[in-house]
Coordinates of C-alpha atoms and ligand atoms in Angstrom, one line a residue:
Chain A
M28 CA -20.9 10.5 -23.8
A29 CA -18.4 7.6 -24.0
D30 CA -19.4 4.2 -22.8
L31 CA -17.5 3.8 -19.5
T32 CA -18.5 0.3 -18.6
I33 CA -16.0 -2.4 -18.2
D34 CA -16.7 -6.1 -18.0
L35 CA -14.0 -7.9 -16.0
R36 CA -15.9 -11.2 -16.6
N37 CA -17.2 -13.8 -14.3
G38 CA -19.9 -11.6 -12.9
L39 CA -17.8 -8.4 -12.3
K40 CA -19.3 -5.6 -14.4
L41 CA -18.1 -2.1 -13.6
K42 CA -20.1 1.1 -14.4
N43 CA -16.7 2.8 -15.0
P44 CA -13.1 1.7 -14.6
V45 CA -12.4 3.4 -11.3
M46 CA -12.3 1.4 -8.1
T47 CA -10.8 2.3 -4.7
A48 CA -7.9 0.3 -3.4
S49 CA -7.9 -1.9 -0.3
G50 CA -6.8 -0.4 2.9
T51 CA -7.2 3.1 1.7
F52 CA -10.9 3.5 1.5
G53 CA -12.0 1.8 4.7
Y54 CA -15.4 0.1 4.1
G55 CA -16.6 3.0 1.9
E56 CA -18.6 4.4 4.8
E57 CA -15.7 6.7 5.8
Y58 CA -16.1 8.6 2.5
E59 CA -19.9 8.8 2.4
D60 CA -20.0 12.3 3.8
F61 CA -18.0 13.6 0.9
F62 CA -19.7 12.1 -2.2
D63 CA -22.1 9.4 -3.4
I64 CA -19.9 6.4 -3.4
S65 CA -22.3 4.5 -5.7
Q66 CA -20.7 6.5 -8.5
L67 CA -17.6 4.3 -8.2
G68 CA -16.9 1.3 -10.4
G69 CA -16.1 -0.6 -7.3
I70 CA -14.7 -0.5 -3.8
I71 CA -12.2 -3.0 -2.5
V72 CA -12.6 -3.1 1.3
K73 CA -9.9 -3.6 3.9
G74 CA -7.8 -6.7 4.1
T75 CA -9.8 -9.4 5.8
T76 CA -8.3 -12.4 7.6
G77 CA -9.7 -15.5 9.3
S78 CA -9.5 -14.1 12.8
R79 CA -9.1 -10.7 14.4
R80 CA -5.7 -9.1 14.0
E81 CA -4.3 -6.1 15.9
G82 CA -1.8 -5.2 13.2
N83 CA 1.6 -3.8 13.9
P84 CA 2.5 -1.4 16.7
Y85 CA 2.6 2.4 16.2
P86 CA 4.3 4.1 14.4
R87 CA 2.9 2.6 11.2
M88 CA 3.2 5.4 8.8
T89 CA 5.7 7.9 7.6
E90 CA 5.6 10.3 4.7
T91 CA 8.3 10.0 2.0
P92 CA 9.0 12.0 -1.1
K93 CA 5.9 11.9 -3.2
G94 CA 4.6 8.9 -1.2
M95 CA 4.2 7.2 2.1
L96 CA 5.4 4.1 3.8
N97 CA 2.9 2.1 5.8
A98 CA 3.1 -0.9 8.1
V99 CA -0.5 -1.4 9.1
G100 CA -0.2 -5.2 9.0
L101 CA -3.7 -6.2 8.1
Q102 CA -5.5 -4.9 11.2
N103 CA -9.1 -6.1 11.0
K104 CA -11.7 -7.8 13.2
G105 CA -11.8 -11.0 11.2
V106 CA -14.1 -12.5 8.6
D107 CA -16.9 -13.4 11.0
H108 CA -17.1 -9.8 12.2
F109 CA -17.2 -8.7 8.6
V110 CA -20.0 -11.1 7.7
K111 CA -22.1 -10.2 10.8
E112 CA -21.5 -6.5 11.4
I113 CA -20.1 -4.9 8.4
Y114 CA -21.7 -6.6 5.4
P115 CA -25.2 -5.7 6.5
R116 CA -24.2 -2.1 6.6
I117 CA -22.6 -1.9 3.2
K118 CA -24.3 -4.6 1.1
D119 CA -26.8 -2.2 -0.5
Y120 CA -24.3 0.2 -1.9
A121 CA -25.0 0.5 -5.6
T122 CA -21.5 -0.4 -6.6
N123 CA -19.3 -3.5 -6.6
I124 CA -18.0 -4.3 -3.1
L125 CA -15.0 -6.6 -3.3
V126 CA -13.4 -8.1 -0.2
N127 CA -9.6 -8.1 0.0
V128 CA -8.8 -11.6 1.4
S129 CA -5.6 -12.4 3.2
G130 CA -4.2 -15.1 5.4
S131 CA -1.1 -16.7 7.0
T132 CA -1.9 -20.2 5.6
V133 CA -3.6 -21.6 2.6
D134 CA -6.3 -22.8 4.9
E135 CA -7.0 -19.4 6.2
Y136 CA -7.4 -18.0 2.7
E137 CA -9.7 -20.8 1.9
D138 CA -11.7 -20.3 5.1
V139 CA -12.2 -16.6 4.5
A140 CA -13.1 -17.1 0.8
R141 CA -15.7 -19.8 1.6
K142 CA -17.4 -17.4 4.1
I143 CA -17.4 -14.5 1.7
N144 CA -18.8 -16.8 -1.1
E145 CA -22.0 -16.9 0.9
L146 CA -22.6 -13.2 0.7
E147 CA -24.9 -12.5 -2.1
N148 CA -24.0 -8.9 -2.7
I149 CA -20.3 -9.4 -2.9
P150 CA -19.5 -10.1 -6.6
G151 CA -15.8 -10.9 -6.0
I152 CA -12.8 -11.1 -3.9
E153 CA -9.3 -9.7 -4.3
L154 CA -6.8 -12.2 -3.1
N155 CA -4.0 -10.4 -1.4
I156 CA -0.9 -12.6 -1.8
S157 CA 1.2 -9.5 -1.6
C158 CA 1.0 -7.8 1.8
P159 CA 4.6 -6.8 2.8
N160 CA 3.6 -6.0 6.3
V161 CA 2.9 -9.3 8.0
K162 CA 5.4 -11.8 9.4
E163 CA 3.8 -14.9 8.0
G164 CA 1.9 -15.4 4.8
G165 CA 0.9 -12.3 2.9
M166 CA 3.7 -11.4 0.4
A167 CA 5.4 -14.8 0.9
F168 CA 2.6 -16.3 -1.1
G169 CA 2.9 -13.9 -3.9
T170 CA 6.7 -14.0 -4.4
S171 CA 7.0 -17.5 -5.7
C172 CA 5.0 -19.3 -8.3
P173 CA 4.4 -22.6 -6.3
S174 CA 3.0 -20.8 -3.3
A175 CA 0.8 -18.4 -5.3
V176 CA -0.5 -21.4 -7.2
A177 CA -1.3 -23.3 -4.0
V178 CA -3.4 -20.4 -2.6
I179 CA -5.3 -19.8 -5.8
N180 CA -5.9 -23.4 -6.4
A181 CA -7.4 -23.9 -3.0
V182 CA -9.5 -20.8 -3.1
R183 CA -10.8 -21.5 -6.6
K184 CA -12.3 -24.7 -5.3
V185 CA -14.5 -23.0 -2.7
Y186 CA -15.1 -19.7 -4.4
D187 CA -17.1 -19.5 -7.6
K188 CA -17.5 -15.8 -8.2
H189 CA -14.8 -13.4 -9.5
I190 CA -11.3 -13.9 -8.1
M191 CA -9.0 -11.0 -8.6
V192 CA -5.4 -11.8 -7.5
K193 CA -3.4 -8.9 -6.2
L194 CA 0.2 -9.2 -7.2
S195 CA 3.4 -8.1 -5.4
P196 CA 5.9 -5.8 -7.1
N197 CA 8.6 -7.3 -4.8
V198 CA 9.6 -10.0 -7.2
T199 CA 12.1 -10.5 -10.0
N200 CA 9.6 -11.5 -12.6
V201 CA 6.0 -10.3 -12.1
A202 CA 4.9 -11.6 -15.5
E203 CA 5.8 -15.2 -14.5
I204 CA 3.7 -15.0 -11.4
A205 CA 0.8 -13.5 -13.2
H206 CA 1.0 -16.2 -15.8
A207 CA 1.0 -18.9 -13.1
V208 CA -2.0 -17.3 -11.3
E209 CA -3.9 -17.2 -14.6
G210 CA -3.3 -20.9 -15.1
E211 CA -5.0 -21.6 -11.7
G212 CA -8.2 -19.9 -12.7
A213 CA -7.9 -16.4 -11.5
D214 CA -10.4 -14.1 -13.3
S215 CA -8.2 -11.1 -13.2
V216 CA -5.0 -9.7 -11.6
S217 CA -4.5 -6.4 -9.9
L218 CA -1.2 -4.7 -9.4
I219 CA 0.8 -3.4 -7.7
N220 CA 0.6 -3.8 -4.0
T221 CA 3.1 -1.6 -2.1
L222 CA 6.9 -1.8 -2.7
L223 CA 9.0 -2.8 0.2
G224 CA 10.9 0.2 1.6
M225 CA 12.2 1.8 4.8
A226 CA 13.0 5.1 6.4
I227 CA 15.3 6.2 9.2
D228 CA 15.4 9.5 11.2
A229 CA 19.1 10.6 11.0
E230 CA 18.8 12.7 14.1
T231 CA 17.5 10.0 16.4
R232 CA 19.1 7.1 14.4
K233 CA 15.8 5.3 14.7
P234 CA 13.7 3.7 12.1
L235 CA 10.5 5.6 11.4
L236 CA 8.3 2.5 11.4
S237 CA 7.9 0.1 14.3
T238 CA 8.5 -2.8 11.8
I239 CA 11.6 -1.1 10.3
T240 CA 10.4 -1.9 6.8
G241 CA 7.0 -1.1 5.3
G242 CA 5.1 -0.7 2.0
L243 CA 5.7 2.3 -0.2
S244 CA 2.7 3.8 -2.1
G245 CA 1.8 7.0 -3.8
P246 CA 3.2 8.8 -7.0
A247 CA 6.7 7.6 -6.1
V248 CA 5.8 4.1 -7.2
K249 CA 3.9 4.9 -10.3
P250 CA 6.6 4.4 -12.9
V251 CA 7.3 0.9 -11.4
A252 CA 3.6 0.1 -11.3
L253 CA 3.1 1.2 -14.9
R254 CA 6.0 -0.9 -16.1
M255 CA 4.7 -4.0 -14.3
V256 CA 1.1 -3.5 -15.6
W257 CA 2.5 -3.3 -19.1
Q258 CA 4.7 -6.4 -18.6
V259 CA 1.8 -8.5 -17.2
S260 CA -0.7 -7.4 -19.8
Q261 CA 1.7 -8.8 -22.4
V262 CA 1.5 -12.3 -21.0
V263 CA -2.0 -12.8 -19.6
K264 CA -5.4 -13.0 -21.3
I265 CA -7.4 -12.2 -18.2
P266 CA -8.1 -8.5 -17.4
V267 CA -5.4 -6.6 -15.6
V268 CA -6.4 -4.0 -13.0
G269 CA -3.7 -1.3 -12.6
L270 CA -2.8 0.7 -9.5
G271 CA 0.1 2.4 -7.8
G272 CA 0.4 6.2 -7.5
I273 CA -2.7 7.2 -9.4
M274 CA -3.5 10.8 -8.5
N275 CA -5.6 12.0 -11.4
A276 CA -7.3 11.0 -14.6
D277 CA -4.1 11.3 -16.7
D278 CA -2.4 8.8 -14.5
A279 CA -5.4 6.5 -14.8
I280 CA -5.4 6.7 -18.5
E281 CA -1.7 5.9 -18.7
F282 CA -2.4 2.7 -16.8
M283 CA -5.1 1.8 -19.3
L284 CA -2.9 2.5 -22.2
A285 CA -0.2 0.3 -20.7
G286 CA -2.8 -2.6 -20.6
A287 CA -5.1 -2.2 -17.7
S288 CA -8.8 -2.8 -18.1
A289 CA -9.6 -0.9 -14.9
I290 CA -7.8 0.9 -12.2
Q291 CA -7.7 1.4 -8.5
I292 CA -7.0 4.5 -6.5
G293 CA -5.3 4.2 -3.1
T294 CA -3.2 6.7 -1.3
A295 CA -4.6 9.6 -3.3
N296 CA -7.9 9.2 -1.3
F297 CA -6.0 10.5 1.8
I298 CA -5.0 13.7 0.1
D299 CA -8.3 14.4 -1.7
P300 CA -11.3 12.3 -0.6
L301 CA -13.0 13.4 -3.8
V302 CA -10.2 12.2 -6.1
S303 CA -12.0 9.1 -7.4
V304 CA -15.0 11.0 -8.7
K305 CA -12.7 13.5 -10.2
V306 CA -10.9 10.8 -12.0
I307 CA -14.1 9.3 -13.4
K308 CA -15.0 12.8 -14.7
G309 CA -11.5 13.2 -16.1
I310 CA -11.7 9.9 -18.0
E311 CA -15.0 10.9 -19.5
D312 CA -13.5 14.3 -20.6
Y313 CA -10.5 12.5 -22.1
C314 CA -12.8 10.2 -24.1
E315 CA -14.7 13.2 -25.4
R316 CA -11.5 15.1 -26.4
H317 CA -10.0 12.0 -28.1
D318 CA -13.2 10.8 -29.7
V319 CA -13.1 7.5 -27.8
K320 CA -16.5 5.8 -28.0
A321 CA -15.9 3.3 -25.3
V322 CA -13.3 3.5 -22.6
R323 CA -12.4 -0.1 -23.0
E324 CA -10.8 0.9 -26.4
L325 CA -8.0 2.5 -24.3
T326 CA -6.8 -0.8 -22.8
G327 CA -3.4 -1.5 -24.2
A328 CA -3.7 1.3 -26.8
M329 CA -0.3 2.7 -26.2
I330 CA 1.3 3.7 -29.5
T331 CA 4.9 2.4 -29.8
E332 CA 5.9 3.0 -33.3
Chain B
M18 CA -20.8 13.9 12.8
K19 CA -20.9 14.8 9.2
K20 CA -17.5 15.6 7.7
Y21 CA -16.9 18.4 5.2
I22 CA -14.3 19.3 2.7
D23 CA -14.1 23.0 2.1
D24 CA -11.9 25.8 0.8
F25 CA -11.4 28.5 3.4
V26 CA -9.8 31.9 2.8
V27 CA -7.1 33.3 5.1
V28 CA -8.3 36.6 6.4
E29 CA -5.5 37.0 8.9
N30 CA -2.1 35.5 9.7
R31 CA -1.1 36.7 13.1
R32 CA 2.5 36.0 14.0
L33 CA 3.0 35.3 17.7
N34 CA 6.7 34.6 17.8
H35 CA 9.4 33.0 15.6
E36 CA 7.6 29.7 15.4
Y37 CA 3.9 30.3 16.1
V38 CA 1.1 31.8 14.0
I39 CA -2.6 32.0 14.3
L40 CA -4.5 31.7 11.0
T41 CA -8.0 33.1 10.8
L42 CA -9.9 31.3 8.1
Q43 CA -13.2 32.4 6.5
L44 CA -15.8 30.1 5.1
D45 CA -18.4 31.5 2.7
R46 CA -21.3 29.9 4.4
E47 CA -22.4 28.8 7.9
L48 CA -19.9 26.7 9.8
P49 CA -21.0 23.2 10.6
E50 CA -21.1 22.3 14.3
I51 CA -17.5 21.8 15.6
L52 CA -16.8 20.4 19.0
P53 CA -13.8 21.3 21.2
G54 CA -10.9 18.9 20.7
Q55 CA -11.7 18.2 17.1
F56 CA -9.3 18.8 14.3
A57 CA -8.9 19.5 10.6
E58 CA -6.8 17.8 8.0
V59 CA -5.1 20.6 6.2
K60 CA -3.9 20.4 2.6
V61 CA -0.5 21.9 2.2
E62 CA -0.1 23.3 -1.4
N63 CA 3.2 23.7 -3.3
G64 CA 5.5 22.0 -0.9
P65 CA 8.3 20.3 -2.8
D66 CA 8.2 17.4 -0.3
T67 CA 4.9 17.6 1.6
F68 CA 2.4 15.1 0.3
L69 CA -0.1 14.1 3.0
R70 CA -2.5 16.5 4.7
R71 CA -1.5 17.8 8.1
P72 CA -3.7 17.4 11.2
I73 CA -4.2 20.7 13.1
S74 CA -6.6 21.3 16.0
I75 CA -9.4 23.7 15.8
H76 CA -8.1 26.6 18.0
D77 CA -11.3 28.6 17.9
A78 CA -14.6 28.9 16.0
D79 CA -16.8 31.9 15.5
Y80 CA -20.2 31.0 14.1
D81 CA -21.4 34.6 13.7
K82 CA -18.4 35.5 11.6
M83 CA -18.2 32.0 9.9
Q84 CA -14.5 31.8 10.9
I85 CA -12.2 29.3 12.4
K86 CA -8.8 29.7 13.8
L87 CA -5.8 27.4 13.7
M88 CA -2.7 27.9 15.8
V89 CA 0.3 26.5 14.0
Q90 CA 3.8 25.7 15.3
E91 CA 6.3 25.7 12.5
I92 CA 8.3 22.5 13.0
G93 CA 8.7 21.2 9.4
E94 CA 8.0 22.0 5.8
G95 CA 4.2 21.6 6.0
T96 CA 3.7 23.8 9.1
R97 CA 6.2 26.4 7.7
I98 CA 4.1 26.7 4.5
M99 CA 1.0 27.2 6.7
G100 CA 2.9 29.8 8.7
G101 CA 3.8 31.7 5.5
L102 CA 0.2 31.9 4.2
Q103 CA -1.0 35.4 3.4
K104 CA -4.3 37.2 3.6
G105 CA -6.4 36.1 0.6
D106 CA -4.7 32.6 0.2
S107 CA -7.0 29.7 0.2
L108 CA -6.7 26.6 2.4
N109 CA -8.5 23.3 1.9
L110 CA -9.7 21.5 5.0
V111 CA -11.3 18.2 5.8
Y112 CA -13.1 18.8 9.0
P113 CA -14.4 18.5 11.7
L114 CA -12.6 15.3 12.6
G115 CA -12.2 13.1 15.7
S116 CA -13.6 12.9 19.1
S117 CA -14.1 15.9 21.4
F118 CA -13.6 16.8 25.1
S119 CA -16.6 15.7 27.1
E120 CA -18.7 18.0 29.2
P121 CA -17.6 18.1 32.9
D122 CA -19.8 17.0 35.8
T123 CA -18.2 19.8 37.8
D124 CA -17.8 23.5 37.6
D125 CA -14.1 23.2 38.6
V126 CA -12.0 22.2 35.7
L127 CA -8.3 22.5 34.9
L128 CA -7.0 22.8 31.3
V129 CA -3.3 21.9 31.0
G130 CA -1.4 22.7 27.8
G131 CA 2.1 22.7 26.5
G132 CA 3.6 23.6 23.2
C133 CA 1.1 23.6 20.3
G134 CA -1.1 21.5 22.6
V135 CA -2.5 24.7 24.0
A136 CA -4.3 25.2 20.7
P137 CA -7.5 23.2 21.3
L138 CA -7.8 24.4 24.9
L139 CA -8.9 27.9 23.9
Y140 CA -12.0 26.7 22.1
L141 CA -12.7 24.2 24.9
G142 CA -12.4 27.1 27.4
R143 CA -14.7 29.3 25.4
R144 CA -17.4 26.5 25.2
L145 CA -17.1 25.9 28.9
K146 CA -17.4 29.6 29.6
Q147 CA -20.6 29.7 27.5
K148 CA -22.0 27.1 29.8
G149 CA -21.2 29.2 32.9
I150 CA -18.0 27.4 33.9
T151 CA -14.9 29.5 34.4
P152 CA -12.0 27.2 33.5
K153 CA -8.5 27.4 35.0
F154 CA -5.7 27.2 32.5
L155 CA -2.3 25.9 33.3
L156 CA 0.0 26.6 30.3
G157 CA 3.6 25.6 30.1
A158 CA 6.5 26.7 27.9
G159 CA 10.3 26.8 27.7
N160 CA 10.4 30.6 28.3
R161 CA 8.1 33.6 28.3
N162 CA 8.4 34.0 24.6
G163 CA 7.0 30.6 24.2
L164 CA 3.7 31.5 26.0
V165 CA 1.6 32.4 23.1
A166 CA -1.7 34.3 22.8
I167 CA -2.1 34.3 26.6
E168 CA -4.4 37.3 26.4
E169 CA -6.9 35.2 24.5
Y170 CA -7.0 32.6 27.2
E171 CA -7.3 35.3 29.9
K172 CA -10.6 36.4 28.2
V173 CA -12.2 33.0 28.9
G174 CA -10.7 31.9 32.2
E175 CA -8.0 32.1 34.9
V176 CA -4.5 31.7 33.4
N177 CA -1.6 30.1 35.3
V178 CA 1.8 29.6 33.6
T179 CA 5.0 27.8 34.1
T180 CA 8.3 28.3 32.2
E181 CA 11.3 26.1 32.3
D182 CA 13.7 29.0 32.8
G183 CA 11.4 30.9 35.2
S184 CA 11.1 33.9 32.9
A185 CA 7.3 33.9 33.6
G186 CA 5.1 32.3 36.2
T187 CA 6.3 29.3 38.2
K188 CA 9.7 28.0 37.2
G189 CA 9.7 24.4 35.9
Y190 CA 7.2 22.2 34.2
V191 CA 3.4 22.2 34.7
I192 CA 3.7 19.5 37.3
H193 CA 5.7 21.9 39.5
H194 CA 2.9 24.5 39.6
P195 CA 1.1 24.8 43.0
L196 CA -2.1 23.7 41.1
M197 CA -0.6 20.3 40.7
K198 CA 1.6 20.1 43.8
T199 CA -1.3 20.1 46.1
D200 CA -2.8 17.1 47.9
K201 CA -6.3 18.6 47.6
P202 CA -6.8 19.6 44.0
A203 CA -9.6 22.1 43.7
Y204 CA -10.9 20.7 40.4
G205 CA -12.8 17.6 39.4
H206 CA -11.9 17.3 35.7
V207 CA -8.6 17.8 33.9
Y208 CA -8.2 18.3 30.2
T209 CA -4.7 18.1 28.7
C210 CA -3.0 18.5 25.4
G211 CA 0.7 18.7 24.7
P212 CA 3.9 16.7 24.7
E213 CA 3.2 13.1 25.7
P214 CA 5.6 13.2 28.8
M215 CA 3.7 16.2 30.1
M216 CA 0.3 14.5 29.5
K217 CA 1.5 11.4 31.3
V218 CA 2.5 13.2 34.4
V219 CA -0.8 15.1 34.4
A220 CA -2.7 11.8 33.9
R221 CA -0.7 10.2 36.7
F222 CA -1.6 13.1 39.0
A223 CA -5.2 13.0 38.1
Q224 CA -5.5 9.2 38.5
K225 CA -3.8 9.4 42.0
H226 CA -6.5 11.9 43.0
N227 CA -9.3 10.1 41.3
I228 CA -10.0 13.0 38.9
K229 CA -11.3 12.4 35.5
C230 CA -8.6 13.2 32.9
E231 CA -8.9 13.6 29.2
V232 CA -5.9 13.7 27.0
S233 CA -5.5 14.7 23.3
L234 CA -3.0 12.6 21.4
E235 CA -0.9 13.7 18.4
N236 CA -0.3 10.5 16.5
K237 CA 0.9 10.6 12.9
M238 CA -2.0 10.4 10.5
A239 CA -2.4 9.8 6.8
C240 CA -6.2 10.1 6.2
G241 CA -7.6 11.5 9.4
I242 CA -11.0 9.8 8.8
G243 CA -10.5 6.2 9.9
A244 CA -9.8 4.7 6.5
C245 CA -6.1 3.8 6.7
L246 CA -5.6 2.5 10.3
C247 CA -2.1 4.2 10.4
C248 CA -2.7 6.3 13.6
V249 CA -3.5 3.7 16.2
T250 CA -2.9 3.8 19.9
D251 CA -3.1 0.9 22.4
T252 CA -6.2 1.0 24.6
Q253 CA -8.2 -1.3 26.8
D254 CA -10.1 -2.4 23.6
G255 CA -6.9 -3.1 21.6
R256 CA -5.5 -0.8 18.9
V257 CA -7.9 1.9 17.9
C258 CA -7.6 4.9 15.6
T259 CA -6.5 8.2 17.1
C260 CA -8.3 10.1 14.3
T261 CA -11.8 8.7 14.9
D262 CA -11.8 7.2 18.4
G263 CA -9.5 10.0 19.5
P264 CA -7.7 12.3 19.5
V265 CA -9.3 12.9 22.9
F266 CA -9.3 9.9 25.2
D267 CA -10.0 9.3 28.8
S268 CA -6.5 8.7 30.2
T269 CA -7.5 5.5 31.9
Y270 CA -8.7 4.0 28.6
L271 CA -5.1 4.2 27.2
K272 CA -2.5 1.6 27.9
W273 CA -0.1 4.2 29.2
Q274 CA 2.6 3.1 31.6
I275 CA 2.2 5.9 34.1
Ligands
FAD414 C1 -5.0 15.6 16.2 C2 -3.8 16.5 16.0 C3 -3.9 17.8 16.3 C4 -2.8 18.6 16.1 N1 -2.9 20.0 16.3 C5 -1.9 20.8 16.0 C6 -2.1 22.3 16.2 O1 -3.2 22.7 16.6 N2 -1.1 23.0 15.9 C7 0.1 22.5 15.5 O2 1.0 23.3 15.2 N3 0.3 21.2 15.3 C8 -0.7 20.3 15.6 N4 -0.5 19.0 15.4 C9 0.8 18.5 15.0 C10 1.0 18.7 13.5 O3 0.1 17.9 12.8 C11 2.4 18.4 13.0 O4 3.3 19.2 13.6 C12 2.6 18.5 11.5 O5 1.9 17.5 10.9 C13 4.0 18.5 11.1 O6 4.1 18.7 9.7 P1 5.4 19.4 9.0 O7 5.3 19.2 7.6 O8 5.5 20.8 9.5 O9 6.5 18.6 9.7 P2 7.2 17.2 9.2 O10 8.3 17.6 8.2 O11 6.2 16.3 8.7 O12 7.8 16.8 10.5 C14 8.7 17.5 11.3 C15 8.9 16.8 12.6 O13 7.7 16.6 13.3 C16 7.3 15.3 13.6 N5 5.9 15.1 13.4 C17 5.2 15.1 12.2 N6 3.9 14.9 12.4 C18 3.7 14.8 13.7 C19 2.6 14.6 14.5 N7 1.4 14.4 14.0 N8 2.7 14.5 15.8 C20 4.0 14.6 16.3 N9 5.1 14.8 15.6 C21 5.0 14.9 14.3 C22 8.1 14.5 12.5 O14 8.4 13.2 12.9 C23 9.4 15.3 12.4 O15 10.3 15.0 13.4 C24 -1.6 18.1 15.6 C25 -1.4 16.7 15.4 C26 -2.5 15.9 15.6 C27 -2.4 14.5 15.3
FMN415 C1 -2.4 2.5 4.6 C2 -2.5 1.5 3.5 C3 -3.1 0.2 3.8 C4 -3.2 -0.8 2.8 N1 -3.8 -2.0 3.1 C5 -3.9 -2.9 2.1 C6 -4.6 -4.1 2.4 O1 -5.1 -4.4 3.5 N2 -4.7 -5.1 1.4 C7 -4.1 -4.8 0.2 O2 -4.2 -5.7 -0.7 N3 -3.4 -3.7 -0.1 C8 -3.3 -2.7 0.9 N4 -2.7 -1.5 0.6 C9 -2.1 -1.3 -0.7 C10 -2.9 -0.5 -1.6 O3 -4.2 -1.1 -1.9 C11 -2.3 -0.3 -3.0 O4 -2.0 -1.5 -3.6 C12 -1.0 0.5 -2.9 O5 -1.1 1.5 -1.9 C13 -0.6 1.2 -4.2 O6 -1.5 2.1 -4.7 P1 -1.5 3.6 -4.4 O7 -0.1 4.1 -4.7 O8 -2.6 4.2 -5.3 O9 -1.8 3.8 -3.0 C14 -2.6 -0.5 1.6 C15 -2.0 0.7 1.3 C16 -1.9 1.7 2.2 C17 -1.3 3.0 1.9
FES416 S1 -5.2 8.6 10.0 FE1 -6.1 7.1 8.8 S2 -7.1 5.9 10.2 FE2 -6.4 7.5 11.4

């Protein structure tokens, strides 16, 4: 059997390259009835902010061709609730639990990160500087180099474990942002967050989301995500975690060939709650078929000539 | 409650009219406990444009035969594909999901349904009957052709109907039926599922008479299991998920303007 382990460095070692994406896998508990979630390489839990957020009004979701638009808007009960109520319930899962950290101000990011730093069984955070569904902060931090730099710089000072920075695809030059983020001490980057989109009902002439615009995810975004992962992996030395529209093992392997060291599965969990374990199995089979000894050999192994 | 993901086999597709079917689905082992008001997330295969699962209420469950029934109204591509399923086809369900209708403190209950909202009321009625309660149904439709599978409801309770064109039962909406036009309602618990305007008038009536009223919401869902937070509704406790805290809510818990 191939060696599936991946070392993303600074304390983040995965038993396999498959993680579940923030906002699509709850706190893991929601999927426990279906399979043993400790099989996963990691779980990125919901976006967590400094204080409780109610998120955006309903409707927050609409299906689109081969994908969906969402405008959840970081609904969560705040970091203190996470620390007190949720962490004790999930801390003993035998997988990596990463907290997706978000905020409206640099101070808020810093505050959340400092509190998560105290939690022994959380090996890392994913800094969400790319949420398209909040009025302030979120994506605004991830769409320009100076603001991205400010967030990471502040968080790096208070957080010593693994920092994965989640990048927005809603930018002109994603590689430039990735490069800046690396310079501030990020341990890895993950991409992509959702692509800004919208949908209208022609009959009623109304927008289908309460916020008018929302974030597109699912297979519809995969070619864009793959391209961005490839571009970013050309310019950074830190590991790249790829996501966006992964539905099966072939998709996952394509992201690795484009330069990803690990991958995340998001929207696909809604359609098949068992998809992540199927992808792990599929990667294993692929390695077998292609005589790959260690899955890390696939990272950036696209053949161009 | 433990959730399952299972392949069922269609053993019957009974067409009720031009837009409604009832699918009878067979499981190859014992059914897990399913409560009335709960639903399944149904995977629609081979749709050129369908992507997410579709939430559909459990219309009926037969533990001896290891079968469940879904009543489907064809309103778009996903439900049309379900409506076209044939005997022998397989259907993947994530189930049983969501909250359920509570047990009444009274023997006099009214179940009010409209459109595909009548679906969960049959199973609720059956469970009540098993407890020795004979439910009263009040079912509304546009015309007599829209009143579907009435004979199934008659087997478990007393059926009253309204149609907008008066082609069957009382003419008008459910709220125009004598059961709801009275000042002294002869029931102490109302359950309702259907179009939101209908549920709101029912809830307003129940609140006016101090009757407990449970409503079943049909919000748009992506995951159905509380993982995505897409299906929220406003309640006294802020925004909660319709798929896990609901679909069944006490009407006074919702922030409805009624
Ligand atoms: C808890 C729950 C239980 C349900 N039970 C049943 C049932 O027993 N039988 C049944 O026939 N239907 C039921 N529904 C509604 C059913 O899920 C939708 O009709 C279905 O998802 C539509 O899919 P489609 O592909 O056919 O239509 P689409 O092409 O997705 O949509 C067609 C039209 O219907 C609207 N629509 C889509 N989804 C919903 C929704 N969830 N609620 C309201 N409008 C919607 C769309 O905006 C669009 O205008 C239930 C919904 C919920 C949330
Ligand atoms: C309903 C929903 C909620 C999401 N919430 C978050 C979030 O809180 N934080 C975050 O960084 N990304 C969030 N995302 C983005 C996903 O993690 C992921 O980046 C994106 O959906 C692309 O991957 P996919 O196509 O596999 O879903 C959310 C996505 C969806 C669909
Ligand atoms: S549909 Fe995902 S949380 Fe309700």
